[in-house]
Amino acid sequence: MADRPITPWAMVYERLHAHFGAQDWWPAQSPFEVMVGAILTQNTAWRNVERAIGALRAADALSVFAILGMAEADLAQLIRPAGYFRVKAKRLRALCAFLAAQGVAADPGQLGRGQDPAALRQNLLVVHGVGEETADAILLYALDAAVPVVDAYTRRIGERLALLPEKASYREIQSAIAAEIPAEAAVLNELHALLVQLGKEYCRPRPRCELCPLRSLCPYAYP
DNA sequence: CTCCCGTTAA
DNA sequence: TTAACCGGAG
């Protein structure tokens, strides 16, 4: 997406990409690792997720079979650095049970092959511990489906830029973005990663508007 | 709405 | 010492 920005969200994309450069997400070595990371990063700093994934890898536990084959309490101890370790252990097991039931335990990247993303999303949402954001993160970053991922950063940034209504639902935000950004996985991938970066560095809960790359677009920073 | 929870920046 | 962290379930 290097052409002329037209819509507000496309403008945001252009500015962020110019400022931060390509983000090259998701940081993972396999689709399954993306899925695991998507669960582990729920309301958790990525730094701590890396430790948990490192522990899983060190224990040779980064597979559907390994996770289903170990005691939940042992799994919980391995992922302890990611926080919420007891609930997340249960969620990881639920995810793995789902992958096994879908017949893709040996190759989770095959999940949803020949199925449309909307149907797969519905199935994912049934899995314990998979909500809308986690489902969409899996669709986009593990399976390359052209689905916008909406998170707390997206909402905060969108609200401050006045691109979103105050109490917009997940689906409303997703639709607003989909209407303004090309339906290409590579672009939606990059957009979400860029928004996360902005949310961490500038558009924080206590914002740092002075050097924000979106300052001139933002009524919050520049009233 | 509250709980889940370790880790680190401020 | 607190606030925040690439949310979701009950």
Short mmCIF file of N, CA, C and O (backbone and C1' of nucleotides) in Angstrom, two decimals, chain A residues 13 16 23 25-26 41 133 136-137 140-141 147-154 157 170 177 181 185-199, chain C residues 6-7:
data_model
loop_
_atom_site.label_atom_id
_atom_site.label_comp_id
_atom_site.label_asym_id
_atom_site.label_seq_id
_atom_site.Cartn_x
_atom_site.Cartn_y
_atom_site.Cartn_z
N TYR A 13 -2.10 4.66 8.55
CA TYR A 13 -1.18 3.59 8.12
C TYR A 13 0.08 4.16 7.48
O TYR A 13 1.20 3.79 7.83
N LEU A 16 2.36 5.96 10.03
CA LEU A 16 3.02 5.04 10.96
C LEU A 16 4.10 4.23 10.26
O LEU A 16 5.18 4.00 10.80
N GLN A 23 7.15 -3.74 10.36
CA GLN A 23 7.21 -4.37 11.68
C GLN A 23 7.48 -5.87 11.60
O GLN A 23 7.92 -6.47 12.56
N TRP A 25 5.59 -8.67 11.54
CA TRP A 25 4.90 -9.52 12.52
C TRP A 25 4.41 -10.81 11.90
O TRP A 25 4.34 -10.90 10.67
N TRP A 26 3.98 -11.82 12.68
CA TRP A 26 4.04 -11.96 14.12
C TRP A 26 5.36 -12.59 14.51
O TRP A 26 5.77 -13.52 13.82
N THR A 41 -0.47 -13.84 25.30
CA THR A 41 -0.31 -12.39 25.35
C THR A 41 -1.57 -11.66 25.79
O THR A 41 -1.60 -10.43 25.84
N GLU A 133 -10.62 -10.94 19.72
CA GLU A 133 -9.27 -10.50 19.33
C GLU A 133 -8.34 -11.68 19.10
O GLU A 133 -7.59 -11.71 18.12
N ASP A 136 -9.19 -13.41 15.81
CA ASP A 136 -8.74 -12.66 14.63
C ASP A 136 -7.22 -12.65 14.52
O ASP A 136 -6.68 -12.66 13.41
N ALA A 137 -6.53 -12.62 15.66
CA ALA A 137 -5.07 -12.68 15.62
C ALA A 137 -4.62 -14.01 15.02
O ALA A 137 -3.67 -14.06 14.24
N LEU A 140 -5.42 -13.91 11.18
CA LEU A 140 -4.50 -13.04 10.41
C LEU A 140 -3.05 -13.49 10.49
O LEU A 140 -2.38 -13.62 9.46
N TYR A 141 -2.57 -13.75 11.69
CA TYR A 141 -1.13 -13.96 11.85
C TYR A 141 -0.69 -15.43 11.75
O TYR A 141 0.47 -15.71 11.47
N VAL A 147 -8.13 -10.34 7.83
CA VAL A 147 -9.06 -9.93 8.89
C VAL A 147 -8.39 -8.88 9.77
O VAL A 147 -7.28 -9.10 10.25
N PRO A 148 -9.03 -7.74 10.00
CA PRO A 148 -8.44 -6.74 10.89
C PRO A 148 -8.47 -7.23 12.34
O PRO A 148 -9.46 -7.80 12.79
N VAL A 149 -7.38 -7.00 13.06
CA VAL A 149 -7.33 -7.32 14.48
C VAL A 149 -7.56 -6.03 15.27
O VAL A 149 -6.91 -5.03 15.03
N VAL A 150 -8.49 -6.10 16.20
CA VAL A 150 -8.81 -4.93 17.03
C VAL A 150 -8.37 -5.21 18.46
O VAL A 150 -8.73 -6.24 19.02
N ASP A 151 -7.59 -4.32 19.02
CA ASP A 151 -7.20 -4.50 20.41
C ASP A 151 -7.37 -3.19 21.19
O ASP A 151 -7.89 -2.21 20.65
N ALA A 152 -6.90 -3.21 22.42
CA ALA A 152 -7.06 -2.03 23.28
C ALA A 152 -6.35 -0.81 22.69
O ALA A 152 -6.83 0.31 22.80
N TYR A 153 -5.20 -1.06 22.03
CA TYR A 153 -4.49 0.05 21.39
C TYR A 153 -5.31 0.64 20.26
O TYR A 153 -5.40 1.85 20.10
N THR A 154 -5.86 -0.23 19.43
CA THR A 154 -6.67 0.23 18.31
C THR A 154 -7.81 1.13 18.77
O THR A 154 -8.05 2.19 18.21
N ILE A 157 -6.36 4.51 20.28
CA ILE A 157 -5.85 5.38 19.20
C ILE A 157 -7.00 5.91 18.36
O ILE A 157 -7.07 7.10 18.04
N TYR A 170 -16.51 -4.22 19.19
CA TYR A 170 -15.40 -4.81 18.45
C TYR A 170 -15.72 -4.86 16.96
O TYR A 170 -14.92 -4.44 16.12
N ILE A 177 -12.46 -0.12 10.07
CA ILE A 177 -11.13 -0.29 9.49
C ILE A 177 -11.21 -0.99 8.14
O ILE A 177 -10.57 -0.57 7.17
N ILE A 181 -9.34 0.27 4.65
CA ILE A 181 -8.03 -0.34 4.40
C ILE A 181 -8.20 -1.50 3.43
O ILE A 181 -9.15 -2.27 3.55
N ALA A 185 -4.10 -9.36 3.64
CA ALA A 185 -3.51 -9.81 4.90
C ALA A 185 -2.23 -9.04 5.24
O ALA A 185 -2.02 -8.64 6.38
N ALA A 186 -1.39 -8.82 4.23
CA ALA A 186 -0.11 -8.16 4.48
C ALA A 186 -0.30 -6.75 5.04
O ALA A 186 0.44 -6.30 5.92
N VAL A 187 -1.31 -6.05 4.53
CA VAL A 187 -1.56 -4.68 4.97
C VAL A 187 -2.19 -4.66 6.36
O VAL A 187 -1.79 -3.86 7.22
N LEU A 188 -3.15 -5.53 6.59
CA LEU A 188 -3.82 -5.58 7.89
C LEU A 188 -2.85 -6.07 8.97
O LEU A 188 -2.91 -5.62 10.12
N ASN A 189 -1.99 -6.96 8.58
CA ASN A 189 -0.91 -7.43 9.45
C ASN A 189 -0.07 -6.25 9.92
O ASN A 189 0.11 -6.02 11.12
N GLU A 190 0.39 -5.50 8.96
CA GLU A 190 1.26 -4.36 9.24
C GLU A 190 0.53 -3.27 10.04
O GLU A 190 1.10 -2.69 10.97
N LEU A 191 -0.71 -3.00 9.68
CA LEU A 191 -1.47 -1.96 10.37
C LEU A 191 -1.57 -2.25 11.87
O LEU A 191 -1.29 -1.38 12.70
N HIS A 192 -1.96 -3.44 12.20
CA HIS A 192 -2.12 -3.77 13.62
C HIS A 192 -0.79 -3.67 14.37
O HIS A 192 -0.71 -3.12 15.46
N ALA A 193 0.26 -4.18 13.73
CA ALA A 193 1.58 -4.12 14.36
C ALA A 193 2.01 -2.67 14.58
O ALA A 193 2.58 -2.34 15.63
N LEU A 194 1.72 -1.82 13.62
CA LEU A 194 2.08 -0.41 13.74
C LEU A 194 1.28 0.28 14.84
O LEU A 194 1.81 1.12 15.58
N LEU A 195 0.01 -0.06 14.96
CA LEU A 195 -0.82 0.53 16.01
C LEU A 195 -0.33 0.12 17.38
O LEU A 195 -0.32 0.91 18.32
N VAL A 196 0.10 -1.13 17.50
CA VAL A 196 0.66 -1.59 18.77
C VAL A 196 1.92 -0.79 19.12
O VAL A 196 2.10 -0.33 20.25
N GLN A 197 2.75 -0.59 18.11
CA GLN A 197 3.98 0.17 18.36
C GLN A 197 3.68 1.60 18.79
O GLN A 197 4.30 2.12 19.73
N LEU A 198 2.72 2.22 18.10
CA LEU A 198 2.34 3.59 18.48
C LEU A 198 1.77 3.61 19.89
O LEU A 198 2.06 4.51 20.69
N GLY A 199 0.95 2.62 20.20
CA GLY A 199 0.31 2.55 21.51
C GLY A 199 1.32 2.37 22.64
O GLY A 199 1.10 2.81 23.76
P DC C 6 1.98 -4.77 25.55
"O5'" DC C 6 0.79 -5.20 24.62
"C5'" DC C 6 0.00 -6.33 24.86
"C4'" DC C 6 -1.18 -6.29 23.91
"C3'" DC C 6 -1.89 -7.62 23.88
"O3'" DC C 6 -3.28 -7.44 23.62
"C1'" DC C 6 -0.78 -7.24 21.81
P DG C 7 -4.14 -7.10 24.93
"O5'" DG C 7 -5.07 -8.40 25.10
"C5'" DG C 7 -6.42 -8.39 24.59
"C4'" DG C 7 -7.01 -9.73 24.96
"C3'" DG C 7 -8.47 -9.91 24.56
"O3'" DG C 7 -8.60 -11.21 24.03
"C1'" DG C 7 -8.24 -10.14 26.91
#
